[in-house]
Amino acid sequence: GESVGLHLPTLSVQEGDNSIINCAYSNSASDYFIWYKQESGKGPQFIIDIRSNMDKRQGQRVTVLLNKTVKHLSLQIAATQPGDSAVYFCAEKRTGGTSYGKLTFGQGTILTVHP
Amino acid sequence: DAGITQSPRHKVTETGTPVTLRCHQTENHRYMYWYRQDPGHGLRLIHYSYGVKDTDKGEVSDGYSVSRSKTEDFLLTLESATSSQTSVYFCAIGPFATEAFFGQGTRLTVV
């Protein structure tokens, strides 16, 4: 079927390793940065977000780091599992004025976890 | 899937025909969005709604129109389908915060 992953960056890891997925963003005015996971044939699923005034936020097995100086966002997945295999998107969101919570997505990264 | 239903899930249509995709939510969220997803492009916003009868254009709105006559339904219409509109279309709903919930998508092929 049609591949949403055509020409996307890829990351291959072994089960149990830690994974780091990177994203460069462009809009310094964004209020939130968000990571989504998309499995084949499904819609994106929210993983974790971070507000622009923070530099680190942890969830269950995931950590998001934000470096506003270089406009860089990363998602760290601890003890990666085969079920983590998916396409990961970063997204930016503004919440003020007439932005109405619109999301601007990055291109995505394909994560493949080998058993 | 957070109470979002997209219909149809798959559609093949001919160039020049009108097509309407439907997004139905049961969450009573004010904000609804239509995105398209193409290889290598991530998701791009087509149109969005911030209330009943309140809609606006996104970054790739040419060739599309939308309507929202009630809170639960957001319709996306391709007035005259073209091959460049072959894509996977996702509806999303969200509170005015960070977490948007996405539907399962509609795969549209224009031949």
JSON list of C-alpha atoms in Angstrom, two decimals:
[
{"chain": "A", "resi": 1, "resn": "GLY", "atom": "CA", "xyz": [0.00, 0.00, 0.00]},
{"chain": "A", "resi": 2, "resn": "GLU", "atom": "CA", "xyz": [0.90, 3.65, -0.06]},
{"chain": "A", "resi": 3, "resn": "SER", "atom": "CA", "xyz": [3.80, 4.42, 2.22]},
{"chain": "A", "resi": 4, "resn": "VAL", "atom": "CA", "xyz": [3.73, 7.55, 4.30]},
{"chain": "A", "resi": 5, "resn": "GLY", "atom": "CA", "xyz": [7.35, 6.81, 5.04]},
{"chain": "A", "resi": 6, "resn": "LEU", "atom": "CA", "xyz": [8.73, 7.47, 1.58]},
{"chain": "A", "resi": 7, "resn": "HIS", "atom": "CA", "xyz": [12.02, 9.37, 1.94]},
{"chain": "A", "resi": 8, "resn": "LEU", "atom": "CA", "xyz": [11.65, 9.78, 5.69]},
{"chain": "A", "resi": 9, "resn": "PRO", "atom": "CA", "xyz": [14.61, 9.52, 8.05]},
{"chain": "A", "resi": 10, "resn": "THR", "atom": "CA", "xyz": [14.87, 6.08, 9.58]},
{"chain": "A", "resi": 11, "resn": "LEU", "atom": "CA", "xyz": [16.16, 4.72, 12.86]},
{"chain": "A", "resi": 12, "resn": "SER", "atom": "CA", "xyz": [16.73, 1.02, 13.50]},
{"chain": "A", "resi": 13, "resn": "VAL", "atom": "CA", "xyz": [17.39, -0.27, 16.99]},
{"chain": "A", "resi": 14, "resn": "GLN", "atom": "CA", "xyz": [17.49, -3.53, 18.85]},
{"chain": "A", "resi": 15, "resn": "GLU", "atom": "CA", "xyz": [14.84, -4.40, 21.37]},
{"chain": "A", "resi": 16, "resn": "GLY", "atom": "CA", "xyz": [15.85, -3.11, 24.78]},
{"chain": "A", "resi": 17, "resn": "ASP", "atom": "CA", "xyz": [18.01, -0.28, 23.46]},
{"chain": "A", "resi": 18, "resn": "ASN", "atom": "CA", "xyz": [17.20, 3.36, 24.04]},
{"chain": "A", "resi": 19, "resn": "SER", "atom": "CA", "xyz": [16.02, 5.33, 21.03]},
{"chain": "A", "resi": 20, "resn": "ILE", "atom": "CA", "xyz": [16.45, 9.01, 20.31]},
{"chain": "A", "resi": 21, "resn": "ILE", "atom": "CA", "xyz": [14.37, 10.68, 17.62]},
{"chain": "A", "resi": 22, "resn": "ASN", "atom": "CA", "xyz": [15.20, 14.23, 16.65]},
{"chain": "A", "resi": 23, "resn": "CYS", "atom": "CA", "xyz": [13.23, 17.08, 15.20]},
{"chain": "A", "resi": 24, "resn": "ALA", "atom": "CA", "xyz": [14.14, 20.61, 14.15]},
{"chain": "A", "resi": 25, "resn": "TYR", "atom": "CA", "xyz": [11.39, 23.18, 14.35]},
{"chain": "A", "resi": 26, "resn": "SER", "atom": "CA", "xyz": [11.07, 26.59, 12.78]},
{"chain": "A", "resi": 27, "resn": "ASN", "atom": "CA", "xyz": [8.58, 28.70, 14.69]},
{"chain": "A", "resi": 28, "resn": "SER", "atom": "CA", "xyz": [9.99, 30.37, 17.79]},
{"chain": "A", "resi": 29, "resn": "ALA", "atom": "CA", "xyz": [6.48, 31.53, 18.72]},
{"chain": "A", "resi": 30, "resn": "SER", "atom": "CA", "xyz": [5.09, 28.03, 19.20]},
{"chain": "A", "resi": 31, "resn": "ASP", "atom": "CA", "xyz": [3.64, 27.44, 22.66]},
{"chain": "A", "resi": 32, "resn": "TYR", "atom": "CA", "xyz": [3.76, 23.66, 22.71]},
{"chain": "A", "resi": 33, "resn": "PHE", "atom": "CA", "xyz": [5.78, 20.95, 21.07]},
{"chain": "A", "resi": 34, "resn": "ILE", "atom": "CA", "xyz": [4.22, 17.56, 20.73]},
{"chain": "A", "resi": 35, "resn": "TRP", "atom": "CA", "xyz": [5.22, 14.07, 19.72]},
{"chain": "A", "resi": 36, "resn": "TYR", "atom": "CA", "xyz": [2.85, 11.75, 17.89]},
{"chain": "A", "resi": 37, "resn": "LYS", "atom": "CA", "xyz": [3.20, 8.09, 17.03]},
{"chain": "A", "resi": 38, "resn": "GLN", "atom": "CA", "xyz": [1.59, 6.70, 13.90]},
{"chain": "A", "resi": 39, "resn": "GLU", "atom": "CA", "xyz": [1.30, 2.99, 13.30]},
{"chain": "A", "resi": 40, "resn": "SER", "atom": "CA", "xyz": [0.61, 1.62, 9.86]},
{"chain": "A", "resi": 41, "resn": "GLY", "atom": "CA", "xyz": [-2.97, 2.21, 8.77]},
{"chain": "A", "resi": 42, "resn": "LYS", "atom": "CA", "xyz": [-3.86, 4.31, 11.79]},
{"chain": "A", "resi": 43, "resn": "GLY", "atom": "CA", "xyz": [-4.14, 7.94, 12.72]},
{"chain": "A", "resi": 44, "resn": "PRO", "atom": "CA", "xyz": [-1.46, 9.70, 14.76]},
{"chain": "A", "resi": 45, "resn": "GLN", "atom": "CA", "xyz": [-1.58, 9.07, 18.48]},
{"chain": "A", "resi": 46, "resn": "PHE", "atom": "CA", "xyz": [-0.48, 11.58, 21.10]},
{"chain": "A", "resi": 47, "resn": "ILE", "atom": "CA", "xyz": [2.61, 10.54, 23.08]},
{"chain": "A", "resi": 48, "resn": "ILE", "atom": "CA", "xyz": [3.84, 13.51, 25.05]},
{"chain": "A", "resi": 49, "resn": "ASP", "atom": "CA", "xyz": [4.05, 17.27, 24.87]},
{"chain": "A", "resi": 50, "resn": "ILE", "atom": "CA", "xyz": [6.22, 19.99, 26.31]},
{"chain": "A", "resi": 51, "resn": "ARG", "atom": "CA", "xyz": [5.46, 23.61, 26.87]},
{"chain": "A", "resi": 52, "resn": "SER", "atom": "CA", "xyz": [7.82, 26.13, 25.35]},
{"chain": "A", "resi": 53, "resn": "ASN", "atom": "CA", "xyz": [8.97, 27.41, 28.76]},
{"chain": "A", "resi": 54, "resn": "MET", "atom": "CA", "xyz": [10.27, 23.97, 29.75]},
{"chain": "A", "resi": 55, "resn": "ASP", "atom": "CA", "xyz": [13.35, 22.08, 28.60]},
{"chain": "A", "resi": 56, "resn": "LYS", "atom": "CA", "xyz": [12.54, 18.56, 29.72]},
{"chain": "A", "resi": 57, "resn": "ARG", "atom": "CA", "xyz": [9.49, 16.48, 30.42]},
{"chain": "A", "resi": 58, "resn": "GLN", "atom": "CA", "xyz": [9.23, 12.82, 31.28]},
{"chain": "A", "resi": 59, "resn": "GLY", "atom": "CA", "xyz": [6.46, 10.34, 30.73]},
{"chain": "A", "resi": 60, "resn": "GLN", "atom": "CA", "xyz": [6.24, 6.61, 30.93]},
{"chain": "A", "resi": 61, "resn": "ARG", "atom": "CA", "xyz": [9.38, 5.34, 29.14]},
{"chain": "A", "resi": 62, "resn": "VAL", "atom": "CA", "xyz": [9.56, 8.56, 27.15]},
{"chain": "A", "resi": 63, "resn": "THR", "atom": "CA", "xyz": [11.37, 11.84, 27.68]},
{"chain": "A", "resi": 64, "resn": "VAL", "atom": "CA", "xyz": [11.11, 14.94, 25.55]},
{"chain": "A", "resi": 65, "resn": "LEU", "atom": "CA", "xyz": [13.91, 17.49, 25.48]},
{"chain": "A", "resi": 66, "resn": "LEU", "atom": "CA", "xyz": [13.55, 20.98, 24.10]},
{"chain": "A", "resi": 67, "resn": "ASN", "atom": "CA", "xyz": [16.49, 23.18, 23.14]},
{"chain": "A", "resi": 68, "resn": "LYS", "atom": "CA", "xyz": [15.13, 26.54, 22.13]},
{"chain": "A", "resi": 69, "resn": "THR", "atom": "CA", "xyz": [18.55, 27.99, 21.41]},
{"chain": "A", "resi": 70, "resn": "VAL", "atom": "CA", "xyz": [19.00, 25.71, 18.40]},
{"chain": "A", "resi": 71, "resn": "LYS", "atom": "CA", "xyz": [15.28, 25.03, 17.83]},
{"chain": "A", "resi": 72, "resn": "HIS", "atom": "CA", "xyz": [15.66, 21.33, 18.45]},
{"chain": "A", "resi": 73, "resn": "LEU", "atom": "CA", "xyz": [13.31, 18.80, 19.95]},
{"chain": "A", "resi": 74, "resn": "SER", "atom": "CA", "xyz": [14.06, 15.18, 20.78]},
{"chain": "A", "resi": 75, "resn": "LEU", "atom": "CA", "xyz": [12.11, 12.17, 21.94]},
{"chain": "A", "resi": 76, "resn": "GLN", "atom": "CA", "xyz": [13.88, 9.54, 23.96]},
{"chain": "A", "resi": 77, "resn": "ILE", "atom": "CA", "xyz": [12.31, 6.12, 24.32]},
{"chain": "A", "resi": 78, "resn": "ALA", "atom": "CA", "xyz": [13.76, 3.89, 27.01]},
{"chain": "A", "resi": 79, "resn": "ALA", "atom": "CA", "xyz": [13.99, 0.12, 26.61]},
{"chain": "A", "resi": 80, "resn": "THR", "atom": "CA", "xyz": [12.51, 0.21, 23.13]},
{"chain": "A", "resi": 81, "resn": "GLN", "atom": "CA", "xyz": [10.08, -2.57, 22.30]},
{"chain": "A", "resi": 82, "resn": "PRO", "atom": "CA", "xyz": [8.89, -4.01, 18.98]},
{"chain": "A", "resi": 83, "resn": "GLY", "atom": "CA", "xyz": [5.53, -2.35, 19.63]},
{"chain": "A", "resi": 84, "resn": "ASP", "atom": "CA", "xyz": [7.29, 1.01, 19.45]},
{"chain": "A", "resi": 85, "resn": "SER", "atom": "CA", "xyz": [7.93, 0.50, 15.73]},
{"chain": "A", "resi": 86, "resn": "ALA", "atom": "CA", "xyz": [6.07, 3.28, 13.96]},
{"chain": "A", "resi": 87, "resn": "VAL", "atom": "CA", "xyz": [6.47, 6.68, 12.35]},
{"chain": "A", "resi": 88, "resn": "TYR", "atom": "CA", "xyz": [7.07, 9.44, 14.88]},
{"chain": "A", "resi": 89, "resn": "PHE", "atom": "CA", "xyz": [6.10, 13.03, 14.17]},
{"chain": "A", "resi": 90, "resn": "CYS", "atom": "CA", "xyz": [6.91, 16.17, 16.03]},
{"chain": "A", "resi": 91, "resn": "ALA", "atom": "CA", "xyz": [4.41, 18.99, 15.88]},
{"chain": "A", "resi": 92, "resn": "GLU", "atom": "CA", "xyz": [4.24, 22.61, 16.94]},
{"chain": "A", "resi": 93, "resn": "LYS", "atom": "CA", "xyz": [1.21, 24.33, 18.30]},
{"chain": "A", "resi": 94, "resn": "ARG", "atom": "CA", "xyz": [0.28, 27.88, 19.13]},
{"chain": "A", "resi": 95, "resn": "THR", "atom": "CA", "xyz": [-2.62, 28.43, 21.46]},
{"chain": "A", "resi": 96, "resn": "GLY", "atom": "CA", "xyz": [-3.10, 32.18, 21.53]},
{"chain": "A", "resi": 97, "resn": "GLY", "atom": "CA", "xyz": [-5.01, 34.63, 19.39]},
{"chain": "A", "resi": 98, "resn": "THR", "atom": "CA", "xyz": [-6.51, 33.14, 16.25]},
{"chain": "A", "resi": 99, "resn": "SER", "atom": "CA", "xyz": [-4.26, 30.10, 16.15]},
{"chain": "A", "resi": 100, "resn": "TYR", "atom": "CA", "xyz": [-7.13, 27.87, 17.36]},
{"chain": "A", "resi": 101, "resn": "GLY", "atom": "CA", "xyz": [-4.75, 25.13, 18.32]},
{"chain": "A", "resi": 102, "resn": "LYS", "atom": "CA", "xyz": [-3.64, 24.30, 14.81]},
{"chain": "A", "resi": 103, "resn": "LEU", "atom": "CA", "xyz": [-0.81, 21.82, 14.55]},
{"chain": "A", "resi": 104, "resn": "THR", "atom": "CA", "xyz": [2.17, 22.14, 12.21]},
{"chain": "A", "resi": 105, "resn": "PHE", "atom": "CA", "xyz": [3.82, 18.77, 11.70]},
{"chain": "A", "resi": 106, "resn": "GLY", "atom": "CA", "xyz": [7.38, 17.81, 10.95]},
{"chain": "A", "resi": 107, "resn": "GLN", "atom": "CA", "xyz": [8.20, 15.29, 8.28]},
{"chain": "A", "resi": 108, "resn": "GLY", "atom": "CA", "xyz": [8.43, 12.24, 10.54]},
{"chain": "A", "resi": 109, "resn": "THR", "atom": "CA", "xyz": [10.95, 9.53, 11.41]},
{"chain": "A", "resi": 110, "resn": "ILE", "atom": "CA", "xyz": [10.49, 5.81, 10.91]},
{"chain": "A", "resi": 111, "resn": "LEU", "atom": "CA", "xyz": [11.51, 3.78, 13.95]},
{"chain": "A", "resi": 112, "resn": "THR", "atom": "CA", "xyz": [12.08, 0.06, 13.46]},
{"chain": "A", "resi": 113, "resn": "VAL", "atom": "CA", "xyz": [12.73, -2.12, 16.50]},
{"chain": "A", "resi": 114, "resn": "HIS", "atom": "CA", "xyz": [14.30, -5.50, 15.87]},
{"chain": "A", "resi": 115, "resn": "PRO", "atom": "CA", "xyz": [13.57, -8.34, 18.34]},
{"chain": "B", "resi": 1, "resn": "ASP", "atom": "CA", "xyz": [-10.25, 6.38, 19.15]},
{"chain": "B", "resi": 2, "resn": "ALA", "atom": "CA", "xyz": [-11.61, 9.17, 21.27]},
{"chain": "B", "resi": 3, "resn": "GLY", "atom": "CA", "xyz": [-15.06, 9.09, 19.69]},
{"chain": "B", "resi": 4, "resn": "ILE", "atom": "CA", "xyz": [-14.13, 10.06, 16.14]},
{"chain": "B", "resi": 5, "resn": "THR", "atom": "CA", "xyz": [-15.51, 8.32, 13.10]},
{"chain": "B", "resi": 6, "resn": "GLN", "atom": "CA", "xyz": [-14.47, 9.06, 9.55]},
{"chain": "B", "resi": 7, "resn": "SER", "atom": "CA", "xyz": [-16.48, 7.90, 6.59]},
{"chain": "B", "resi": 8, "resn": "PRO", "atom": "CA", "xyz": [-15.90, 6.46, 4.14]},
{"chain": "B", "resi": 9, "resn": "ARG", "atom": "CA", "xyz": [-12.65, 4.71, 5.07]},
{"chain": "B", "resi": 10, "resn": "HIS", "atom": "CA", "xyz": [-11.74, 4.10, 1.45]},
{"chain": "B", "resi": 11, "resn": "LYS", "atom": "CA", "xyz": [-12.95, 5.70, -1.75]},
{"chain": "B", "resi": 12, "resn": "VAL", "atom": "CA", "xyz": [-12.00, 5.63, -5.40]},
{"chain": "B", "resi": 13, "resn": "THR", "atom": "CA", "xyz": [-13.43, 8.38, -7.53]},
{"chain": "B", "resi": 14, "resn": "GLU", "atom": "CA", "xyz": [-12.98, 9.80, -11.00]},
{"chain": "B", "resi": 15, "resn": "THR", "atom": "CA", "xyz": [-11.31, 13.07, -11.86]},
{"chain": "B", "resi": 16, "resn": "GLY", "atom": "CA", "xyz": [-13.80, 15.91, -11.95]},
{"chain": "B", "resi": 17, "resn": "THR", "atom": "CA", "xyz": [-16.37, 14.39, -9.62]},
{"chain": "B", "resi": 18, "resn": "PRO", "atom": "CA", "xyz": [-17.34, 15.93, -6.28]},
{"chain": "B", "resi": 19, "resn": "VAL", "atom": "CA", "xyz": [-16.45, 14.02, -3.15]},
{"chain": "B", "resi": 20, "resn": "THR", "atom": "CA", "xyz": [-17.49, 14.58, 0.45]},
{"chain": "B", "resi": 21, "resn": "LEU", "atom": "CA", "xyz": [-15.73, 13.10, 3.44]},
{"chain": "B", "resi": 22, "resn": "ARG", "atom": "CA", "xyz": [-17.39, 13.06, 6.81]},
{"chain": "B", "resi": 23, "resn": "CYS", "atom": "CA", "xyz": [-15.97, 13.37, 10.30]},
{"chain": "B", "resi": 24, "resn": "HIS", "atom": "CA", "xyz": [-18.26, 12.62, 13.21]},
{"chain": "B", "resi": 25, "resn": "GLN", "atom": "CA", "xyz": [-17.34, 13.11, 16.87]},
{"chain": "B", "resi": 26, "resn": "THR", "atom": "CA", "xyz": [-19.11, 12.18, 20.07]},
{"chain": "B", "resi": 27, "resn": "GLU", "atom": "CA", "xyz": [-16.81, 14.20, 22.38]},
{"chain": "B", "resi": 28, "resn": "ASN", "atom": "CA", "xyz": [-18.51, 17.58, 22.00]},
{"chain": "B", "resi": 29, "resn": "HIS", "atom": "CA", "xyz": [-15.18, 19.26, 21.23]},
{"chain": "B", "resi": 30, "resn": "ARG", "atom": "CA", "xyz": [-15.35, 22.72, 19.80]},
{"chain": "B", "resi": 31, "resn": "TYR", "atom": "CA", "xyz": [-12.32, 22.42, 17.51]},
{"chain": "B", "resi": 32, "resn": "MET", "atom": "CA", "xyz": [-12.15, 20.12, 14.51]},
{"chain": "B", "resi": 33, "resn": "TYR", "atom": "CA", "xyz": [-9.50, 19.83, 11.81]},
{"chain": "B", "resi": 34, "resn": "TRP", "atom": "CA", "xyz": [-8.95, 18.20, 8.45]},
{"chain": "B", "resi": 35, "resn": "TYR", "atom": "CA", "xyz": [-5.42, 17.15, 7.49]},
{"chain": "B", "resi": 36, "resn": "ARG", "atom": "CA", "xyz": [-4.02, 15.36, 4.49]},
{"chain": "B", "resi": 37, "resn": "GLN", "atom": "CA", "xyz": [-1.05, 13.05, 4.60]},
{"chain": "B", "resi": 38, "resn": "ASP", "atom": "CA", "xyz": [1.20, 12.39, 1.64]},
{"chain": "B", "resi": 39, "resn": "PRO", "atom": "CA", "xyz": [4.49, 10.48, 1.40]},
{"chain": "B", "resi": 40, "resn": "GLY", "atom": "CA", "xyz": [7.34, 12.57, 2.71]},
{"chain": "B", "resi": 41, "resn": "HIS", "atom": "CA", "xyz": [5.09, 15.47, 3.78]},
{"chain": "B", "resi": 42, "resn": "GLY", "atom": "CA", "xyz": [3.83, 14.56, 7.19]},
{"chain": "B", "resi": 43, "resn": "LEU", "atom": "CA", "xyz": [0.37, 15.96, 7.83]},
{"chain": "B", "resi": 44, "resn": "ARG", "atom": "CA", "xyz": [-0.77, 19.28, 6.41]},
{"chain": "B", "resi": 45, "resn": "LEU", "atom": "CA", "xyz": [-3.77, 21.26, 7.55]},
{"chain": "B", "resi": 46, "resn": "ILE", "atom": "CA", "xyz": [-6.52, 21.75, 4.98]},
{"chain": "B", "resi": 47, "resn": "HIS", "atom": "CA", "xyz": [-9.30, 23.47, 6.93]},
{"chain": "B", "resi": 48, "resn": "TYR", "atom": "CA", "xyz": [-10.35, 23.76, 10.51]},
{"chain": "B", "resi": 49, "resn": "SER", "atom": "CA", "xyz": [-13.38, 24.74, 12.53]},
{"chain": "B", "resi": 50, "resn": "TYR", "atom": "CA", "xyz": [-13.57, 26.59, 15.82]},
{"chain": "B", "resi": 51, "resn": "GLY", "atom": "CA", "xyz": [-17.31, 26.29, 16.25]},
{"chain": "B", "resi": 52, "resn": "VAL", "atom": "CA", "xyz": [-20.55, 25.60, 14.45]},
{"chain": "B", "resi": 53, "resn": "LYS", "atom": "CA", "xyz": [-20.48, 27.46, 11.14]},
{"chain": "B", "resi": 54, "resn": "ASP", "atom": "CA", "xyz": [-17.06, 28.88, 12.04]},
{"chain": "B", "resi": 55, "resn": "THR", "atom": "CA", "xyz": [-14.37, 27.59, 9.70]},
{"chain": "B", "resi": 56, "resn": "ASP", "atom": "CA", "xyz": [-11.13, 28.82, 8.22]},
{"chain": "B", "resi": 57, "resn": "LYS", "atom": "CA", "xyz": [-8.45, 27.79, 5.76]},
{"chain": "B", "resi": 58, "resn": "GLY", "atom": "CA", "xyz": [-5.30, 25.90, 6.54]},
{"chain": "B", "resi": 59, "resn": "GLU", "atom": "CA", "xyz": [-2.08, 25.76, 4.54]},
{"chain": "B", "resi": 60, "resn": "VAL", "atom": "CA", "xyz": [-3.36, 23.55, 1.67]},
{"chain": "B", "resi": 61, "resn": "SER", "atom": "CA", "xyz": [-6.99, 24.61, 1.26]},
{"chain": "B", "resi": 62, "resn": "ASP", "atom": "CA", "xyz": [-7.15, 25.14, -2.53]},
{"chain": "B", "resi": 63, "resn": "GLY", "atom": "CA", "xyz": [-9.71, 22.82, -4.10]},
{"chain": "B", "resi": 64, "resn": "TYR", "atom": "CA", "xyz": [-11.40, 22.01, -0.77]},
{"chain": "B", "resi": 65, "resn": "SER", "atom": "CA", "xyz": [-14.35, 23.38, 1.11]},
{"chain": "B", "resi": 66, "resn": "VAL", "atom": "CA", "xyz": [-15.80, 22.49, 4.50]},
{"chain": "B", "resi": 67, "resn": "SER", "atom": "CA", "xyz": [-18.99, 22.81, 6.41]},
{"chain": "B", "resi": 68, "resn": "ARG", "atom": "CA", "xyz": [-19.97, 22.44, 10.02]},
{"chain": "B", "resi": 69, "resn": "SER", "atom": "CA", "xyz": [-23.68, 22.74, 10.67]},
{"chain": "B", "resi": 70, "resn": "LYS", "atom": "CA", "xyz": [-23.57, 21.02, 14.06]},
{"chain": "B", "resi": 71, "resn": "THR", "atom": "CA", "xyz": [-20.94, 20.37, 16.67]},
{"chain": "B", "resi": 72, "resn": "GLU", "atom": "CA", "xyz": [-20.50, 16.69, 15.94]},
{"chain": "B", "resi": 73, "resn": "ASP", "atom": "CA", "xyz": [-20.05, 16.78, 12.15]},
{"chain": "B", "resi": 74, "resn": "PHE", "atom": "CA", "xyz": [-17.33, 18.34, 10.01]},
{"chain": "B", "resi": 75, "resn": "LEU", "atom": "CA", "xyz": [-17.56, 17.73, 6.27]},
{"chain": "B", "resi": 76, "resn": "LEU", "atom": "CA", "xyz": [-14.75, 18.08, 3.77]},
{"chain": "B", "resi": 77, "resn": "THR", "atom": "CA", "xyz": [-15.73, 18.49, 0.13]},
{"chain": "B", "resi": 78, "resn": "LEU", "atom": "CA", "xyz": [-13.59, 18.23, -2.95]},
{"chain": "B", "resi": 79, "resn": "GLU", "atom": "CA", "xyz": [-15.63, 20.22, -5.44]},
{"chain": "B", "resi": 80, "resn": "SER", "atom": "CA", "xyz": [-13.99, 18.64, -8.49]},
{"chain": "B", "resi": 81, "resn": "ALA", "atom": "CA", "xyz": [-11.51, 15.94, -7.57]},
{"chain": "B", "resi": 82, "resn": "THR", "atom": "CA", "xyz": [-8.07, 15.94, -9.17]},
{"chain": "B", "resi": 83, "resn": "SER", "atom": "CA", "xyz": [-5.32, 13.35, -9.09]},
{"chain": "B", "resi": 84, "resn": "SER", "atom": "CA", "xyz": [-3.25, 15.63, -6.85]},
{"chain": "B", "resi": 85, "resn": "GLN", "atom": "CA", "xyz": [-5.90, 15.15, -4.18]},
{"chain": "B", "resi": 86, "resn": "THR", "atom": "CA", "xyz": [-5.18, 11.45, -3.95]},
{"chain": "B", "resi": 87, "resn": "SER", "atom": "CA", "xyz": [-4.14, 11.19, -0.32]},
{"chain": "B", "resi": 88, "resn": "VAL", "atom": "CA", "xyz": [-5.00, 9.94, 3.11]},
{"chain": "B", "resi": 89, "resn": "TYR", "atom": "CA", "xyz": [-7.26, 12.36, 4.93]},
{"chain": "B", "resi": 90, "resn": "PHE", "atom": "CA", "xyz": [-7.38, 12.61, 8.70]},
{"chain": "B", "resi": 91, "resn": "CYS", "atom": "CA", "xyz": [-9.88, 14.38, 10.86]},
{"chain": "B", "resi": 92, "resn": "ALA", "atom": "CA", "xyz": [-8.82, 15.55, 14.29]},
{"chain": "B", "resi": 93, "resn": "ILE", "atom": "CA", "xyz": [-10.63, 17.00, 17.26]},
{"chain": "B", "resi": 94, "resn": "GLY", "atom": "CA", "xyz": [-9.18, 18.73, 20.22]},
{"chain": "B", "resi": 95, "resn": "PRO", "atom": "CA", "xyz": [-9.65, 20.74, 23.29]},
{"chain": "B", "resi": 96, "resn": "PHE", "atom": "CA", "xyz": [-7.90, 24.06, 23.10]},
{"chain": "B", "resi": 97, "resn": "ALA", "atom": "CA", "xyz": [-4.68, 22.61, 24.42]},
{"chain": "B", "resi": 98, "resn": "THR", "atom": "CA", "xyz": [-2.09, 20.23, 23.15]},
{"chain": "B", "resi": 99, "resn": "GLU", "atom": "CA", "xyz": [-3.69, 16.88, 22.65]},
{"chain": "B", "resi": 100, "resn": "ALA", "atom": "CA", "xyz": [-5.53, 16.41, 19.38]},
{"chain": "B", "resi": 101, "resn": "PHE", "atom": "CA", "xyz": [-7.28, 13.10, 18.75]},
{"chain": "B", "resi": 102, "resn": "PHE", "atom": "CA", "xyz": [-7.18, 11.73, 15.25]},
{"chain": "B", "resi": 103, "resn": "GLY", "atom": "CA", "xyz": [-9.58, 9.53, 13.36]},
{"chain": "B", "resi": 104, "resn": "GLN", "atom": "CA", "xyz": [-8.56, 6.41, 11.49]},
{"chain": "B", "resi": 105, "resn": "GLY", "atom": "CA", "xyz": [-8.25, 8.19, 8.18]},
{"chain": "B", "resi": 106, "resn": "THR", "atom": "CA", "xyz": [-9.88, 8.04, 4.75]},
{"chain": "B", "resi": 107, "resn": "ARG", "atom": "CA", "xyz": [-7.83, 6.78, 1.86]},
{"chain": "B", "resi": 108, "resn": "LEU", "atom": "CA", "xyz": [-8.96, 8.63, -1.27]},
{"chain": "B", "resi": 109, "resn": "THR", "atom": "CA", "xyz": [-7.82, 7.70, -4.75]},
{"chain": "B", "resi": 110, "resn": "VAL", "atom": "CA", "xyz": [-8.67, 9.92, -7.70]},
{"chain": "B", "resi": 111, "resn": "VAL", "atom": "CA", "xyz": [-8.31, 8.17, -11.04]}
]
